[in-house]
CSV table of N, CA and C in Angstrom, one decimal:
chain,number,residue,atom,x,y,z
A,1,UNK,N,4.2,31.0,-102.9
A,1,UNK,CA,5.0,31.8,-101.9
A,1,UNK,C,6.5,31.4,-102.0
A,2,UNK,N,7.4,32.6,-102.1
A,2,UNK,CA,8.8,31.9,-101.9
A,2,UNK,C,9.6,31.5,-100.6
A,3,UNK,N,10.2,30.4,-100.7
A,3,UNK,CA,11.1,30.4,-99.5
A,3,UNK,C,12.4,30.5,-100.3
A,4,UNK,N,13.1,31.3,-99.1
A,4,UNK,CA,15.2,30.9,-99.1
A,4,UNK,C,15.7,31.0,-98.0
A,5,UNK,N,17.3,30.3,-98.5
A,5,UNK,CA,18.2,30.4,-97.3
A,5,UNK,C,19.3,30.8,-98.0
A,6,UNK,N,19.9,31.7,-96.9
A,6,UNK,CA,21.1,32.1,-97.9
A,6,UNK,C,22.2,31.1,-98.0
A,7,UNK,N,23.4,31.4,-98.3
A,7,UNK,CA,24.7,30.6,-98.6
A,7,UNK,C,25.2,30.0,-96.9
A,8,UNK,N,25.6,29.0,-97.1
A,8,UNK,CA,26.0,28.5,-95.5
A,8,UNK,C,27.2,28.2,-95.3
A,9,UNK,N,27.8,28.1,-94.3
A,9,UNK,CA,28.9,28.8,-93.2
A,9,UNK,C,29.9,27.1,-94.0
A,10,UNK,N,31.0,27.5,-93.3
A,10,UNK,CA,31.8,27.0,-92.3
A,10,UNK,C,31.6,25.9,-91.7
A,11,UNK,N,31.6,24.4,-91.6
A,11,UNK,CA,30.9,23.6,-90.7
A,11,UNK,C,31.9,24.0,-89.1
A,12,UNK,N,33.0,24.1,-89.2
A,12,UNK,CA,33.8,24.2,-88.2
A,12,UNK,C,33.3,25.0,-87.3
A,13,UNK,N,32.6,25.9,-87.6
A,13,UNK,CA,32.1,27.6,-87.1
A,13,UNK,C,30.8,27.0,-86.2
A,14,UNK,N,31.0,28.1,-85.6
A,14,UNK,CA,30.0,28.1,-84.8
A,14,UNK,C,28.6,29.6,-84.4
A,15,UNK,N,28.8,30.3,-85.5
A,15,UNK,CA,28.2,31.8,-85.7
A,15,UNK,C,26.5,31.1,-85.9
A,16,UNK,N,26.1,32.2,-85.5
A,16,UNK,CA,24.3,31.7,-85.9
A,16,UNK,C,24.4,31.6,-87.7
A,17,UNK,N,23.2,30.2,-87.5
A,17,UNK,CA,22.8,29.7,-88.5
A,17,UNK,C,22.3,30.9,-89.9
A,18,UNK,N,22.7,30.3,-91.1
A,18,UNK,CA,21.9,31.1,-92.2
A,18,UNK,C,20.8,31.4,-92.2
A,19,UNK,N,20.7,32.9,-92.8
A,19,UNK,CA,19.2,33.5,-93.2
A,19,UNK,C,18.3,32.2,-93.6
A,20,UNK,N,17.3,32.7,-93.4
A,20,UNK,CA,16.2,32.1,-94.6
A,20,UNK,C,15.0,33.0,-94.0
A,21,UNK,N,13.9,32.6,-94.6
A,21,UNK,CA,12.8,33.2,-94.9
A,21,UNK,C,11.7,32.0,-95.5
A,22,UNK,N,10.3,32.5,-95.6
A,22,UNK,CA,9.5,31.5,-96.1
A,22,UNK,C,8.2,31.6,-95.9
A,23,UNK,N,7.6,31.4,-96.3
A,23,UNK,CA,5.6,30.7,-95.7
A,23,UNK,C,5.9,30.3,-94.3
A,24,UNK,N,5.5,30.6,-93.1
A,24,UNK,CA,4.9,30.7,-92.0
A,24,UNK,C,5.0,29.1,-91.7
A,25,UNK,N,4.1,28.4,-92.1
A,25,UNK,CA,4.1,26.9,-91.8
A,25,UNK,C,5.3,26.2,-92.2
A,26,UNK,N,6.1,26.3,-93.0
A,26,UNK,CA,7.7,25.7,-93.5
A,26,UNK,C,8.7,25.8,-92.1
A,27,UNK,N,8.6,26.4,-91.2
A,27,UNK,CA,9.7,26.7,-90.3
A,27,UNK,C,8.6,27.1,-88.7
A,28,UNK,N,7.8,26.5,-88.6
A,28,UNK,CA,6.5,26.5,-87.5
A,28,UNK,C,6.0,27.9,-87.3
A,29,UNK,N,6.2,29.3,-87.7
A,29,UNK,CA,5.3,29.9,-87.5
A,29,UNK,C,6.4,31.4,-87.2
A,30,UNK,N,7.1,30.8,-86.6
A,30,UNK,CA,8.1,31.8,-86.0
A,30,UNK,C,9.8,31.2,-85.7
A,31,UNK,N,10.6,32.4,-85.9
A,31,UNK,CA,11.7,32.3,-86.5
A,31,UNK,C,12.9,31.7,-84.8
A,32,UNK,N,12.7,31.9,-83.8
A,32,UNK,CA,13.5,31.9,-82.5
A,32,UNK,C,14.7,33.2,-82.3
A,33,UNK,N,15.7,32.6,-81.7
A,33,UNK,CA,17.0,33.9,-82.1
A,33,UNK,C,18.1,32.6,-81.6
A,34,UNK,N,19.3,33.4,-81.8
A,34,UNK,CA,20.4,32.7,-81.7
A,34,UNK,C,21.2,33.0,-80.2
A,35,UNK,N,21.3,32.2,-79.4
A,35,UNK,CA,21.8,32.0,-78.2
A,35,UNK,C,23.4,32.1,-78.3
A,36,UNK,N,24.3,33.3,-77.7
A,36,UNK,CA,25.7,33.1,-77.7
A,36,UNK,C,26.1,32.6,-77.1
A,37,UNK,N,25.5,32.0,-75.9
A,37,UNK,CA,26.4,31.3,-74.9
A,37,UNK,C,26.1,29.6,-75.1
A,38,UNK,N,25.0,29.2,-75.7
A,38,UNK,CA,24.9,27.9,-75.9
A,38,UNK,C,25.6,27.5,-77.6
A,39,UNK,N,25.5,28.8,-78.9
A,39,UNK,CA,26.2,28.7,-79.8
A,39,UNK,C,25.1,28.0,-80.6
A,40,UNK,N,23.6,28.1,-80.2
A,40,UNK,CA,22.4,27.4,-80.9
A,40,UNK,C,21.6,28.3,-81.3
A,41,UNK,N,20.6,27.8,-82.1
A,41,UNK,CA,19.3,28.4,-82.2
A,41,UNK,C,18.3,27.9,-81.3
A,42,UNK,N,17.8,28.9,-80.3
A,42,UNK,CA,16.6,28.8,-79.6
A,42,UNK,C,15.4,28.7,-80.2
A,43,UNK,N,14.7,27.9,-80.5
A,43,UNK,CA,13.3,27.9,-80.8
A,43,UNK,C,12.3,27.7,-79.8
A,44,UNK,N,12.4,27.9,-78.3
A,44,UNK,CA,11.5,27.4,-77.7
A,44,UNK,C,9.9,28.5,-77.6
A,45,UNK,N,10.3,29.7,-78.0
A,45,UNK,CA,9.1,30.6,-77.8
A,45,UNK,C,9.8,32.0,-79.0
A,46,UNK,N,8.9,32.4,-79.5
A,46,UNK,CA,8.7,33.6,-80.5
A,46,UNK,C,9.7,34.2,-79.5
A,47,UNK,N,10.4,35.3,-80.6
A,47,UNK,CA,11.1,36.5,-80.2
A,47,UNK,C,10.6,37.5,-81.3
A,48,UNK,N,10.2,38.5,-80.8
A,48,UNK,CA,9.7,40.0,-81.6
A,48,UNK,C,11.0,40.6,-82.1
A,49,UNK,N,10.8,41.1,-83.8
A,49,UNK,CA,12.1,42.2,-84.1
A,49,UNK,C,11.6,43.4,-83.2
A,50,UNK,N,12.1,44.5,-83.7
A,50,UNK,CA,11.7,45.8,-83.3
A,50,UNK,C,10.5,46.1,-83.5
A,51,UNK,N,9.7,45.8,-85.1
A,51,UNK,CA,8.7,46.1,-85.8
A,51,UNK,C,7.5,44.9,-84.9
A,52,UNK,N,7.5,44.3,-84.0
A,52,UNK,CA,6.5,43.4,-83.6
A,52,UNK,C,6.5,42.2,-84.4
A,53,UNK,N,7.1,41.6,-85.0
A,53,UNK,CA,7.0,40.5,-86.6
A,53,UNK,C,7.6,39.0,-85.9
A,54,UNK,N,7.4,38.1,-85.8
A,54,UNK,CA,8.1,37.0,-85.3
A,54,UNK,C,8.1,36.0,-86.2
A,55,UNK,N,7.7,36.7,-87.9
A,55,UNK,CA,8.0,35.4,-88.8
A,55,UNK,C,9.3,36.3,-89.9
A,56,UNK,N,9.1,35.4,-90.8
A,56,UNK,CA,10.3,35.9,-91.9
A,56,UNK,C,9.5,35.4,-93.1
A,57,UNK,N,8.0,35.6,-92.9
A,57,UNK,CA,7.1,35.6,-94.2
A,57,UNK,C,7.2,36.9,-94.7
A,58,UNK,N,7.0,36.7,-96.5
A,58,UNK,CA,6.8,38.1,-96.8
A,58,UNK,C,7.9,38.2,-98.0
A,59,UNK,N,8.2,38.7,-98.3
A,59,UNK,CA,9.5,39.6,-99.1
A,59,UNK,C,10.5,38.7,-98.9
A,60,UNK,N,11.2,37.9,-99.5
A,60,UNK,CA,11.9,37.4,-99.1
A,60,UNK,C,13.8,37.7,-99.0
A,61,UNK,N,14.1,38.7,-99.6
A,61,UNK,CA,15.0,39.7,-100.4
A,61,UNK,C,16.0,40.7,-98.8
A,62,UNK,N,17.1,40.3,-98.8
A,62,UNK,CA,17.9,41.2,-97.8
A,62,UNK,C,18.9,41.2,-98.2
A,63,UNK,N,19.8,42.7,-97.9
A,63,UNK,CA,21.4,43.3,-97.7
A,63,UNK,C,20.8,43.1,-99.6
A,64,UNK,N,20.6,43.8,-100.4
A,64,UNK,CA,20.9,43.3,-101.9
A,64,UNK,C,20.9,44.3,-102.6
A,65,UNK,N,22.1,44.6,-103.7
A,65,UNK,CA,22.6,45.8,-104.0
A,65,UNK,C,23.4,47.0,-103.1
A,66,UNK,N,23.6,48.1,-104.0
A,66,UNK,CA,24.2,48.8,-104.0
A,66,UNK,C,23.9,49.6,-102.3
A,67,UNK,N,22.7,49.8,-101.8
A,67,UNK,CA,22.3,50.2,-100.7
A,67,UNK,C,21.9,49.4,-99.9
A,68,UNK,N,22.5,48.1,-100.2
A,68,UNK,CA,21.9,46.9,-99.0
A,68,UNK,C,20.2,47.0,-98.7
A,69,UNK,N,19.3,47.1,-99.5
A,69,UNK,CA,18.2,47.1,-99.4
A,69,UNK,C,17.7,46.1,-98.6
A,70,UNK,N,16.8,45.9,-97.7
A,70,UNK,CA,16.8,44.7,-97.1
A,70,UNK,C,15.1,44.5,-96.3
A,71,UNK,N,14.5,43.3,-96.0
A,71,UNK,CA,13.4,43.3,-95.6
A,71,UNK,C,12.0,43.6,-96.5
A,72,UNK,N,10.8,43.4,-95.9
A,72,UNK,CA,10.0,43.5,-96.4
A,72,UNK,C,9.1,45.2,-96.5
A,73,UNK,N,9.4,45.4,-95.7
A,73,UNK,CA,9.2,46.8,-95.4
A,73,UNK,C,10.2,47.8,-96.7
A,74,UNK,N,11.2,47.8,-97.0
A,74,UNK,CA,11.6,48.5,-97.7
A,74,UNK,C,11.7,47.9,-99.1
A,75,UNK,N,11.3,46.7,-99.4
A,75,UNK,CA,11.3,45.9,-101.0
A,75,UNK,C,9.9,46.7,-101.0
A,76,UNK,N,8.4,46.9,-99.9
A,76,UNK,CA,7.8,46.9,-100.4
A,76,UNK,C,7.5,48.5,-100.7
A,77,UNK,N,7.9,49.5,-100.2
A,77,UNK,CA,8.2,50.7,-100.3
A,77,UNK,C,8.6,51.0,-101.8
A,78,UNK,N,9.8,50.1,-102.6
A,78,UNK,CA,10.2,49.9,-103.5
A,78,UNK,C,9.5,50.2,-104.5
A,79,UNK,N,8.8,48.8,-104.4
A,79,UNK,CA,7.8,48.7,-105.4
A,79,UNK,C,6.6,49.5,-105.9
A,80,UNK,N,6.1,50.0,-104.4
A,80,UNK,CA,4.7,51.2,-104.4
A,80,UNK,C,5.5,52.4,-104.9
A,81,UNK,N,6.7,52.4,-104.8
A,81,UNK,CA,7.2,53.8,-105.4
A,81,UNK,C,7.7,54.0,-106.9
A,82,UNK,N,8.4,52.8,-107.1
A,82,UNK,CA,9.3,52.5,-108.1
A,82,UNK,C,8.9,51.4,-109.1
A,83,UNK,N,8.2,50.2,-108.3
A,83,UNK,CA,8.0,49.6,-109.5
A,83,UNK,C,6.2,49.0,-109.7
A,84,UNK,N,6.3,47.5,-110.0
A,84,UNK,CA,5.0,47.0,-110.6
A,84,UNK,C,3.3,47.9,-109.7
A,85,UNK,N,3.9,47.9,-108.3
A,85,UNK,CA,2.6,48.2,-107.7
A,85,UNK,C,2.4,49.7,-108.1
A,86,UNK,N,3.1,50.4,-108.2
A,86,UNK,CA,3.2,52.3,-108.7
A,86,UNK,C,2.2,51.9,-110.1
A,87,UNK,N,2.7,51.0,-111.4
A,87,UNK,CA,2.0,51.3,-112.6
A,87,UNK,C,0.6,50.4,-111.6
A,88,UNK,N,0.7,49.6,-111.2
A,88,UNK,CA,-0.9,48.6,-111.2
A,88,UNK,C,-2.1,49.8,-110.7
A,89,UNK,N,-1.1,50.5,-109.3
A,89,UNK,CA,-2.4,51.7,-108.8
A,89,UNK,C,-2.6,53.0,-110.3
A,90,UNK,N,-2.0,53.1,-111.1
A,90,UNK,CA,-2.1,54.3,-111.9
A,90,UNK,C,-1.1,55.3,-111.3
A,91,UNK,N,0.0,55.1,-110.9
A,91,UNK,CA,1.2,56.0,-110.6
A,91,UNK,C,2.0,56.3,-111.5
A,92,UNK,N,3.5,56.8,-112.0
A,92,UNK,CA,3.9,56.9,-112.3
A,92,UNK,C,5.1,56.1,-112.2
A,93,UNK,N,5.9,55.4,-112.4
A,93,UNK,CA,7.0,54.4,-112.4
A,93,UNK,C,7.6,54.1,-113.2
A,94,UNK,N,9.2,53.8,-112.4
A,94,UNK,CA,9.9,53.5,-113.6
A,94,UNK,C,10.5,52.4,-114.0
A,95,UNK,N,10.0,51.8,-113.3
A,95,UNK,CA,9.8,49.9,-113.7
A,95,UNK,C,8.5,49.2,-113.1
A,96,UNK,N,7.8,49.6,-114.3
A,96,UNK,CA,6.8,49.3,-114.7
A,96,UNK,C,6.2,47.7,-114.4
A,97,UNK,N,7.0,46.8,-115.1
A,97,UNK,CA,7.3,45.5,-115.2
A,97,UNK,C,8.1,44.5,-113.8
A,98,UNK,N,8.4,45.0,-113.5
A,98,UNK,CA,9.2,44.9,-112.3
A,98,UNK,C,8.2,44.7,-110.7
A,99,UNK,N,7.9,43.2,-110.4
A,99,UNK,CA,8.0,43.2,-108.9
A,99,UNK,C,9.0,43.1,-107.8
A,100,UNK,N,9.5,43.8,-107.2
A,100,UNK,CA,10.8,44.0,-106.8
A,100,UNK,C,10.7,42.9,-105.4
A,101,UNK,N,9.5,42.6,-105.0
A,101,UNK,CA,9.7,41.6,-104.1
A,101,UNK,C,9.2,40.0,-104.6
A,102,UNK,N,9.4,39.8,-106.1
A,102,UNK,CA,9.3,38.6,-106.3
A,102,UNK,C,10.9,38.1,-107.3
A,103,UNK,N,11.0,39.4,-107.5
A,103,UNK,CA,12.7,39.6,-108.7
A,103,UNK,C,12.9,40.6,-108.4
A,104,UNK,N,13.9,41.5,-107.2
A,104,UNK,CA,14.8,42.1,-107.3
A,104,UNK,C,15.7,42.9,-108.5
């Protein structure tokens, strides 16, 4: 499974902490959110995105390329359409070779 974190700040700054992503058990289960008025990360209890999801398992890949592709949801759309998973079901694809949510 992969984990990342992206590029990091500033020490002077005080903006929420860098991306990352990972296996579930690496970062306890669930991701928290970033508190403006304390200038911290809250981890005391799960916060839901939109989609119901409170980890950052999965696809590890965001904002990348030309159309800011981002998330797991749309790497994995990717792939069922365009790359390795399209040839594996017997689809038609044009990157064949290509898992788009393990190499972009």
């Amino acid at each position: 499974s992969i984990a990342l974190g992206s590029a990091g700040r500033d020490q002077g700054e005080k903006p929420p902490m860098p991306f990352y992503c990972g296996p579930a058990q690496s970062y306890g289960g669930f991701t928290g959110h970033w508190d403006y008025i304390s200038e911290t990360e809250n981890r005391d209890r799960p916060i839901e995105n939109k989609l119901g999801r409170q980890d950052v398992e999965g696809c590890c890949w965001w904002g990348r390329g030309a159309i800011h592709t981002r998330g797991p949801c749309a790497y994995g759309k990717l792939n069922y359409y365009l790359g390795k998973r399209a040839a594996d079901e017997g689809r038609p694809s044009m990157y064949p070779e290509i898992d788009f949510c393990i190499d972009p």
